[in-house]
XYZ file of C-alpha atoms in Angstrom:
373
model
C 10.186 -17.846 20.095
C 11.363 -16.539 16.722
C 13.232 -13.232 16.740
C 11.218 -10.237 15.584
C 11.929 -9.185 12.010
C 13.260 -5.679 12.618
C 13.816 -5.034 8.937
C 10.080 -5.365 8.326
C 9.275 -2.793 11.034
C 11.841 -0.403 9.551
C 10.685 -0.853 5.948
C 7.043 -0.453 6.944
C 7.993 2.676 8.883
C 9.784 4.137 5.870
C 6.771 3.464 3.671
C 4.416 5.080 6.172
C 6.724 8.071 6.611
C 6.479 8.788 2.906
C 2.738 8.131 2.931
C 1.765 10.314 5.905
C 4.533 12.945 5.922
C 6.138 13.384 2.512
C 2.860 13.096 0.598
C 1.745 16.521 1.846
C 5.144 18.034 2.646
C 6.660 17.762 -0.805
C 4.097 19.977 -2.534
C 4.388 22.752 0.039
C 8.164 22.553 -0.298
C 7.808 22.864 -4.066
C 5.914 26.131 -3.659
C 8.323 27.475 -1.060
C 11.553 26.575 -2.877
C 10.204 27.545 -6.328
C 13.338 26.513 -8.186
C 13.941 24.446 -11.356
C 16.263 22.019 -9.539
C 13.507 21.184 -7.053
C 10.930 20.832 -9.830
C 13.198 18.223 -11.431
C 12.780 16.077 -8.309
C 8.977 16.074 -8.431
C 8.606 13.095 -10.821
C 10.038 10.930 -8.026
C 7.196 12.069 -5.740
C 4.371 11.955 -8.286
C 2.222 9.101 -9.563
C 2.331 8.366 -13.264
C -0.692 9.800 -15.042
C -1.277 6.428 -16.674
C 1.344 4.089 -18.141
C 4.786 3.493 -16.670
C 5.999 3.359 -13.096
C 7.464 5.964 -10.745
C 9.080 5.588 -7.344
C 5.927 7.081 -5.819
C 3.842 4.335 -7.415
C 5.599 1.846 -5.132
C 4.084 3.234 -1.904
C 0.759 1.364 -2.113
C 2.130 -1.980 -3.407
C 4.798 -1.947 -0.680
C 2.143 -1.407 2.002
C 0.202 -4.380 0.624
C 3.323 -6.522 0.189
C 4.303 -6.050 3.828
C 0.841 -7.044 5.015
C 1.507 -10.335 3.242
C 4.941 -10.782 4.857
C 3.242 -10.930 8.267
C 0.899 -13.791 7.308
C 3.392 -16.685 7.750
C 4.385 -15.246 11.135
C 0.882 -14.619 12.478
C -1.089 -17.418 10.801
C 1.301 -20.379 10.748
C -0.006 -21.749 14.052
C -3.369 -22.408 12.385
C -1.646 -24.408 9.679
C 0.106 -26.436 12.359
C -3.063 -27.487 14.169
C -4.477 -24.575 16.157
C -8.304 -24.412 15.949
C -9.388 -22.897 12.649
C -12.195 -21.021 14.403
C -9.595 -18.613 15.778
C -8.228 -18.074 12.274
C -11.657 -17.245 10.844
C -12.539 -14.855 13.691
C -9.238 -13.072 13.361
C -9.506 -12.857 9.593
C -13.105 -11.594 9.648
C -12.265 -8.922 12.214
C -9.305 -7.709 10.169
C -11.241 -7.510 6.904
C -14.224 -5.688 8.430
C -12.063 -3.145 10.255
C -9.854 -2.489 7.227
C -12.941 -1.941 5.086
C -14.494 0.490 7.561
C -11.211 2.366 8.009
C -10.893 2.593 4.231
C -14.338 4.139 3.963
C -13.442 6.569 6.743
C -10.259 7.627 4.964
C -11.516 7.914 1.396
C -15.093 6.692 1.139
C -16.690 9.758 2.763
C -18.155 7.630 5.556
C -17.564 10.381 8.116
C -19.394 12.917 5.951
C -22.668 11.222 6.995
C -24.094 12.004 3.559
C -25.523 8.838 1.937
C -25.290 10.501 -1.470
C -21.493 10.721 -1.205
C -20.639 7.309 0.208
C -18.117 5.373 -1.901
C -17.797 1.678 -1.275
C -14.442 0.556 -2.674
C -11.911 3.347 -3.037
C -8.903 2.956 -0.769
C -5.598 1.198 -0.150
C -6.900 -0.365 3.070
C -9.746 -2.046 1.197
C -7.324 -3.343 -1.424
C -5.276 -4.777 1.448
C -8.458 -6.285 2.921
C -9.286 -8.133 -0.308
C -5.710 -9.225 -0.905
C -5.190 -10.287 2.707
C -8.446 -12.263 2.843
C -7.613 -14.528 -0.091
C -3.856 -14.621 0.519
C -4.420 -15.811 4.098
C -6.838 -18.511 2.945
C -4.431 -19.625 0.217
C -1.597 -19.719 2.771
C -3.664 -21.824 5.165
C -4.906 -24.431 2.708
C -2.142 -24.662 0.088
C 1.587 -25.310 0.190
C 4.061 -23.064 -1.570
C 4.016 -24.747 -4.999
C 0.239 -24.454 -5.175
C 0.454 -20.866 -3.906
C 2.818 -19.961 -6.741
C 0.535 -21.702 -9.253
C -2.479 -19.749 -7.966
C -0.562 -16.468 -8.209
C 0.410 -17.215 -11.811
C -3.182 -18.234 -12.632
C -4.502 -14.936 -11.231
C -1.969 -12.918 -13.236
C -2.937 -14.770 -16.406
C -6.653 -14.457 -15.630
C -6.395 -10.670 -15.362
C -4.336 -10.444 -18.549
C -6.706 -12.761 -20.416
C -9.790 -10.836 -19.292
C -8.301 -7.480 -20.273
C -6.999 -8.785 -23.582
C -9.822 -10.952 -24.898
C -13.122 -9.925 -23.274
C -15.123 -7.140 -24.915
C -18.304 -5.742 -23.375
C -20.152 -2.687 -24.588
C -17.160 -1.321 -26.455
C -14.825 -1.770 -23.481
C -11.928 -4.193 -23.320
C -10.558 -6.357 -26.089
C -7.003 -5.219 -25.472
C -7.948 -1.574 -24.894
C -5.731 -0.163 -22.135
C -6.853 3.455 -22.343
C -8.236 5.139 -19.185
C -11.813 5.211 -20.454
C -11.878 2.071 -22.601
C -10.429 -0.757 -20.527
C -12.508 -3.654 -19.197
C -11.703 -2.968 -15.532
C -13.203 0.501 -15.925
C -16.408 -0.964 -17.358
C -16.772 -3.502 -14.540
C -16.325 -0.869 -11.830
C -18.874 1.416 -13.469
C -21.445 -1.341 -13.901
C -21.065 -2.974 -10.480
C -20.242 -0.062 -8.179
C -22.301 2.490 -10.058
C -23.151 5.448 -7.833
C -20.923 4.032 -5.098
C -17.789 4.384 -7.198
C -15.425 7.122 -6.078
C -16.060 10.327 -7.989
C -19.519 9.274 -9.201
C -22.476 11.638 -8.829
C -26.172 11.435 -9.645
C -27.556 14.127 -11.943
C -31.185 14.086 -13.039
C -31.477 10.470 -11.955
C -28.446 9.377 -13.980
C -25.078 8.259 -12.620
C -22.276 10.444 -13.947
C -18.686 9.205 -13.723
C -15.989 11.829 -13.461
C -13.417 11.286 -16.245
C -10.524 12.241 -13.953
C -11.058 9.171 -11.765
C -9.370 6.234 -13.502
C -8.507 3.881 -10.635
C -10.206 0.488 -10.752
C -10.844 -1.999 -7.977
C -13.016 -5.026 -8.769
C -11.198 -6.807 -11.594
C -7.972 -5.369 -10.193
C -8.628 -7.365 -7.018
C -7.255 -10.433 -8.810
C -3.855 -8.783 -8.725
C -4.332 -7.255 -5.276
C -4.327 -10.867 -4.113
C -1.105 -11.544 -6.031
C 0.583 -8.477 -4.499
C -0.222 -9.655 -0.971
C 0.719 -13.229 -1.925
C 4.122 -11.999 -3.068
C 4.584 -10.718 0.484
C 3.542 -14.137 1.773
C 6.268 -15.732 -0.354
C 8.828 -13.327 1.109
C 7.547 -14.034 4.621
C 7.826 -17.781 4.121
C 11.410 -17.379 2.932
C 12.337 -15.162 5.877
C 10.634 -17.424 8.409
C 12.197 -20.603 7.048
C 15.141 -22.452 8.574
C 17.408 -21.853 5.558
C 20.616 -19.880 6.011
C 20.649 -16.097 5.871
C 22.823 -16.264 2.777
C 20.293 -18.402 0.924
C 17.418 -16.191 2.058
C 19.222 -13.159 0.662
C 19.874 -14.852 -2.670
C 16.237 -15.931 -2.952
C 14.861 -12.474 -2.131
C 17.264 -10.855 -4.591
C 16.723 -13.427 -7.326
C 12.937 -13.360 -7.129
C 13.002 -9.560 -7.081
C 15.157 -9.277 -10.194
C 13.125 -11.987 -11.939
C 9.769 -10.330 -11.269
C 10.973 -6.897 -12.371
C 12.462 -8.338 -15.561
C 9.361 -10.342 -16.511
C 7.084 -7.405 -15.716
C 8.942 -4.990 -17.988
C 9.260 -7.619 -20.726
C 5.451 -7.894 -20.652
C 5.032 -4.119 -20.925
C 4.749 -3.891 -24.750
C 1.816 -6.335 -24.845
C 0.357 -5.806 -21.370
C 1.321 -2.302 -20.196
C 2.576 -1.435 -16.726
C -0.339 0.653 -15.395
C -0.835 1.150 -11.679
C -4.306 2.713 -12.015
C -5.780 -0.621 -13.117
C -3.137 -2.807 -11.401
C -2.136 -4.731 -14.497
C -0.339 -8.057 -14.185
C 2.884 -6.515 -15.515
C 2.648 -3.738 -12.913
C 2.022 -6.345 -10.226
C 5.205 -8.171 -11.171
C 7.277 -4.988 -11.455
C 6.107 -3.574 -8.120
C 6.375 -6.928 -6.316
C 9.899 -7.306 -7.680
C 10.907 -3.913 -6.313
C 9.313 -4.864 -2.973
C 11.403 -8.051 -2.860
C 14.533 -6.025 -3.555
C 13.739 -3.527 -0.799
C 13.047 -6.400 1.594
C 16.371 -7.948 0.562
C 18.224 -4.703 1.212
C 16.625 -4.012 4.595
C 16.957 -7.632 5.734
C 20.633 -7.683 4.768
C 21.483 -4.365 6.418
C 19.412 -4.688 9.592
C 18.860 -8.347 10.435
C 21.982 -9.848 8.857
C 24.545 -7.102 9.383
C 23.042 -6.004 12.705
C 22.734 -2.304 11.884
C 19.641 -1.990 14.050
C 20.549 1.103 16.024
C 18.777 4.396 15.430
C 15.679 2.658 14.038
C 13.288 4.143 16.593
C 12.099 6.852 14.197
C 11.028 4.267 11.632
C 9.611 1.853 14.203
C 7.361 4.576 15.595
C 5.592 4.661 12.229
C 6.040 1.024 11.307
C 4.710 -0.604 14.482
C 1.500 1.450 14.407
C 1.169 1.679 10.645
C -2.628 1.449 10.362
C -3.051 3.994 13.159
C -0.589 6.363 11.478
C -2.320 6.054 8.121
C -5.899 6.432 9.364
C -5.232 9.258 11.844
C -3.180 11.234 9.314
C -6.060 11.124 6.834
C -9.019 11.444 9.185
C -7.856 13.901 11.861
C -6.746 17.419 10.930
C -4.176 18.932 13.262
C -4.094 22.215 11.323
C -6.336 24.031 13.792
C -3.797 23.368 16.551
C -0.843 24.329 14.381
C -2.357 27.516 12.998
C -3.575 28.567 16.436
C -0.088 28.265 17.932
C 1.944 29.459 14.949
C -0.298 32.002 13.218
C 2.059 34.855 14.088
C 4.788 33.402 11.870
C 2.833 33.817 8.640
C 3.773 37.486 8.219
C 7.489 36.640 8.433
C 7.773 33.348 6.563
C 5.766 33.875 3.364
C 5.494 30.698 1.276
C 7.374 28.768 3.966
C 4.472 29.209 6.367
C 2.567 26.236 4.930
C 5.725 24.138 5.200
C 5.966 25.068 8.891
C 2.293 24.230 9.470
C 2.699 20.882 7.729
C 5.799 20.136 9.799
C 3.833 20.990 12.927
C 0.969 18.692 11.908
C 3.424 15.858 11.284
C 5.150 16.531 14.608
C 1.850 16.253 16.496
C 1.109 12.914 14.843
C 4.642 11.689 15.546
C 4.361 12.625 19.230
C 1.131 10.637 19.501
C 2.715 7.627 17.803
C 5.896 7.968 19.879
C 3.936 7.957 23.138
C 2.109 4.845 21.951
C 5.449 3.260 21.013
C 7.041 4.013 24.387
C 4.014 2.666 26.244
C 3.986 -0.397 23.971
C 0.515 0.368 22.668
C 0.320 -1.201 19.225
C -3.115 -1.083 17.642
C -3.586 -3.945 15.207
C -6.581 -5.090 13.222
């Protein structure tokens, strides 16, 4: 049996820690600290409004990348002769559950209001699409064909954005309201697009919502496929030294090509451009290289429990943190502190909420309860 990739658990845990803890904590800290030096740190914890790339923009691509890393480990038996029926059942279950969880988290499914249901609006659904096609590509194609498909998808997205014009959208327009991906989402998703409302029988799209999903799915697949490539390298029989060089080299290469493309095909996370896909995948490779070197190669695997608690129940951590509010518990137990702590009270409440979630995940970790889809 192949040794478990501890670096992947740790990296996934770090990503989830930022996603479920720091995402809410940082803004309360900003209000409590209220100092210029802290404000100068905020760009590192904030998404770019449109073009460019921030450290915070890496959270979602890294989550998707790591879902791809697991594919060679979990699906290789089907490529080696196990009945394909098991592969299809497993894949269908994963896609359906991820889609439902995504609608629970961000699609207003739990609101039980059919007028506010949004169909495609969340990271988990982007993972579902990327994982579906990446797993099929992994099963039926060898690595050279996989790389060719990834390149074809990147070029297809670029070509569509650059050369197709419909109804005044597209044709090389990369503005928030004029790009082709925006038009496709509006036309296909319509009322079911996040932020859309119906007024006097007409669908109205809120101008503040500029994330796209349908055409962007071409590059969602590439992001997950990039994780597959990393997983195949890590799972291979090559030496650790060669694995490290390949992870590092591919990472640097992707980042370089992505930024070189930026002047003609901008790095924009909101629409998941091909250049952004390369840049983010490159950074993911470099993080995987660093964690693999430090943890699996150098053996610095002590004191990883904190990260593993998040990383080994990542979907649970993400869904519970977004669906269940622990504030009623925290405010009930700590309400007396508000009069003494001022602006720090919300920081304390947020810390309490995160502590409750961590305790739940820690109990699951200790009892070896790992919920997977």
